[in-house]
Coordinates of N, CA and C in Angstrom, one line a residue:
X6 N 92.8 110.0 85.5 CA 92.2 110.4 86.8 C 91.5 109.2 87.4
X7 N 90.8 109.6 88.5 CA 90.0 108.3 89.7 C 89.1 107.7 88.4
X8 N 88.5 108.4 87.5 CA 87.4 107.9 87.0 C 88.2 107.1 85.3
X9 N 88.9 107.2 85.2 CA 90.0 106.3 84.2 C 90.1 107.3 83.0
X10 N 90.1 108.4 83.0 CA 90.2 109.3 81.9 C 91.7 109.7 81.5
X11 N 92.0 110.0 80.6 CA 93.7 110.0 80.3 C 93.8 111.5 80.1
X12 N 94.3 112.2 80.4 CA 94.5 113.5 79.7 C 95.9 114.1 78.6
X13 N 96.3 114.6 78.2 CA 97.8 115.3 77.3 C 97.5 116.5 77.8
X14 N 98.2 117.3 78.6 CA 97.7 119.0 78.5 C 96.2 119.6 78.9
X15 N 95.5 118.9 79.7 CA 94.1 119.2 79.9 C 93.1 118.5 78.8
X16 N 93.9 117.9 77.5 CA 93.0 117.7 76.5 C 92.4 116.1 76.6
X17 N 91.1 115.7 76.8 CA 91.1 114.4 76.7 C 91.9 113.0 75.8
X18 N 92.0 112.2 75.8 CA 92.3 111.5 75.1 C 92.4 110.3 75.3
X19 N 92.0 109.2 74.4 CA 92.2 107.9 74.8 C 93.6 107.1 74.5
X20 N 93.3 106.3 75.2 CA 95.3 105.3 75.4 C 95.4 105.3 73.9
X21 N 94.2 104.6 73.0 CA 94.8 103.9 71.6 C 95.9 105.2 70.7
X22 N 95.2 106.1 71.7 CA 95.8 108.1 70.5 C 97.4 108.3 71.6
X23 N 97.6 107.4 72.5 CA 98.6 108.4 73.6 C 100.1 108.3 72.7
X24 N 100.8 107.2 72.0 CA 101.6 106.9 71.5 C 102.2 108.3 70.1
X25 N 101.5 108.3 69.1 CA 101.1 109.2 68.2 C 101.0 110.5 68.6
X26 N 100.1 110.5 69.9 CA 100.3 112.3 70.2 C 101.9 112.8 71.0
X27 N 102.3 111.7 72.4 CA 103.4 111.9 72.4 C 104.4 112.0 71.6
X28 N 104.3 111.7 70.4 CA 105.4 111.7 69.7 C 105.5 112.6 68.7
X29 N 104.3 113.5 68.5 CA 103.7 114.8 68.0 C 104.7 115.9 69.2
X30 N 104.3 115.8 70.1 CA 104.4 116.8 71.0 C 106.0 116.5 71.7
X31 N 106.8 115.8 71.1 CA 108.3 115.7 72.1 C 109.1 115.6 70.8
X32 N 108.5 116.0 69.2 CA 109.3 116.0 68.0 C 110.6 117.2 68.3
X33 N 110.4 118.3 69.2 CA 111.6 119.1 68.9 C 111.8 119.8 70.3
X34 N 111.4 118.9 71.2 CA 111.7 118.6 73.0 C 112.6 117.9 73.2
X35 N 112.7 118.2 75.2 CA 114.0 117.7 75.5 C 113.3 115.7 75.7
X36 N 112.6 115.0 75.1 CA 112.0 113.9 75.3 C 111.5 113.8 76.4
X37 N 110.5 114.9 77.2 CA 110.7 114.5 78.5 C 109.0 114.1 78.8
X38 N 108.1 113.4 79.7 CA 107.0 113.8 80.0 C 107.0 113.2 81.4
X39 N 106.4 114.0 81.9 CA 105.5 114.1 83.2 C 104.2 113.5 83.4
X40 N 104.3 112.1 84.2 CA 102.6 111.7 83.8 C 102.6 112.0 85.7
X41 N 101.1 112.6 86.1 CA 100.4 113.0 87.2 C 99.4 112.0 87.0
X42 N 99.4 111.1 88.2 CA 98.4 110.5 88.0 C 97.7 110.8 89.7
X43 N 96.0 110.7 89.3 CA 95.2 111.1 90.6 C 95.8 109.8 91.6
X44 N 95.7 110.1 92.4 CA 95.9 108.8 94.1 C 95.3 107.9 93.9
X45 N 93.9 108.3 93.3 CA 92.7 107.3 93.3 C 92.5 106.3 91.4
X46 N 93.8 106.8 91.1 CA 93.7 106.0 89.7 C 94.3 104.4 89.9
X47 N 93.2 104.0 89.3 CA 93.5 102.6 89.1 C 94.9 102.1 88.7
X48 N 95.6 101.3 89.0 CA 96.6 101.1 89.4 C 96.9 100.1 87.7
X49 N 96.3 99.7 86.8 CA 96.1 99.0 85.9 C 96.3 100.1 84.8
X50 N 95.4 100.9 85.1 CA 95.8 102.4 83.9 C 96.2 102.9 84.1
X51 N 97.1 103.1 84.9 CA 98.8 104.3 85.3 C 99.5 103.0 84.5
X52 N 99.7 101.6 84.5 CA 101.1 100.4 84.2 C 100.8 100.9 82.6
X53 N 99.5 100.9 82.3 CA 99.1 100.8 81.0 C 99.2 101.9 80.1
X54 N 99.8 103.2 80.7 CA 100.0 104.4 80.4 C 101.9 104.2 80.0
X55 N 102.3 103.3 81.2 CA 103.4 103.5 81.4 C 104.0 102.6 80.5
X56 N 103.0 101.4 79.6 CA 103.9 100.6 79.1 C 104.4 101.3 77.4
X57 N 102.5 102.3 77.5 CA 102.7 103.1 76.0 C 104.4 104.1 76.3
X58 N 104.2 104.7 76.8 CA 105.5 105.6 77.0 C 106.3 105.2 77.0
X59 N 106.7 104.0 77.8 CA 108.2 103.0 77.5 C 108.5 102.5 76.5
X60 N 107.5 102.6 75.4 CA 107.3 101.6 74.1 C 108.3 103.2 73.1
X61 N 108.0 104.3 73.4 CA 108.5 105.3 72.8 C 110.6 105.3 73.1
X62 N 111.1 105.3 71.9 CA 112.4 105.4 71.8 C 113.1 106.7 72.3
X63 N 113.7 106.7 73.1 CA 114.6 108.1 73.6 C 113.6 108.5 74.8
X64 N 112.6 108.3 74.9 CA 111.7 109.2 75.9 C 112.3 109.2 77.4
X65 N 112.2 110.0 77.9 CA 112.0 110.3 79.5 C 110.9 110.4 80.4
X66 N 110.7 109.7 81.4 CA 109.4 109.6 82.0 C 109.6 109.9 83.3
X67 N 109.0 111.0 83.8 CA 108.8 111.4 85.4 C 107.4 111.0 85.7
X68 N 107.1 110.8 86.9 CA 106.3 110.4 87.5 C 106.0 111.3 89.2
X69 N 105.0 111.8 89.0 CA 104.4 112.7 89.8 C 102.9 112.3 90.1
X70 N 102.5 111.9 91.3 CA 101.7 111.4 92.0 C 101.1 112.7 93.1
X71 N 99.4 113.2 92.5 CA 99.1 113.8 93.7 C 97.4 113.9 92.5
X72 N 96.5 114.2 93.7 CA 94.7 114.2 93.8 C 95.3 115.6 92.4
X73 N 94.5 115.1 91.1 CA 94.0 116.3 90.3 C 93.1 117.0 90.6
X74 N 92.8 118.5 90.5 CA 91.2 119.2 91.5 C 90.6 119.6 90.0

């Protein structure tokens, strides 16, 4: 979000946990995740989100851009 908070599903979490939980949560999925990032998020922690995700083998990454309320 604007204020640099990462979420999984509403649930807080920080980057060092994002790798480990995605890979919990896409074990018997189509590989796919959706990251929403707020307008107002730093442009350094959306790359830094995106470099954990790309680091994941097989994954799929959408990207959806719009203000979280």
């Amino acid at each position: 979000d604007k204020f640099g908070n990462l979420f999984i599903n509403k649930e807080k979490i920080l980057l060092e946990g994002l790798e480990l939980k995605i890979v919990e949560l896409i074990d018997n999925s189509k590989n796919l995740v959706v990251l929403h990032a707020d307008k107002n998020a730093l442009h350094g922690n959306v790359v830094n989100v995106l470099d954990v995700l790309r680091s994941i083998d097989s994954l799929k990454i959408a990207i959806s851009t719009k203000s979280v309320k």
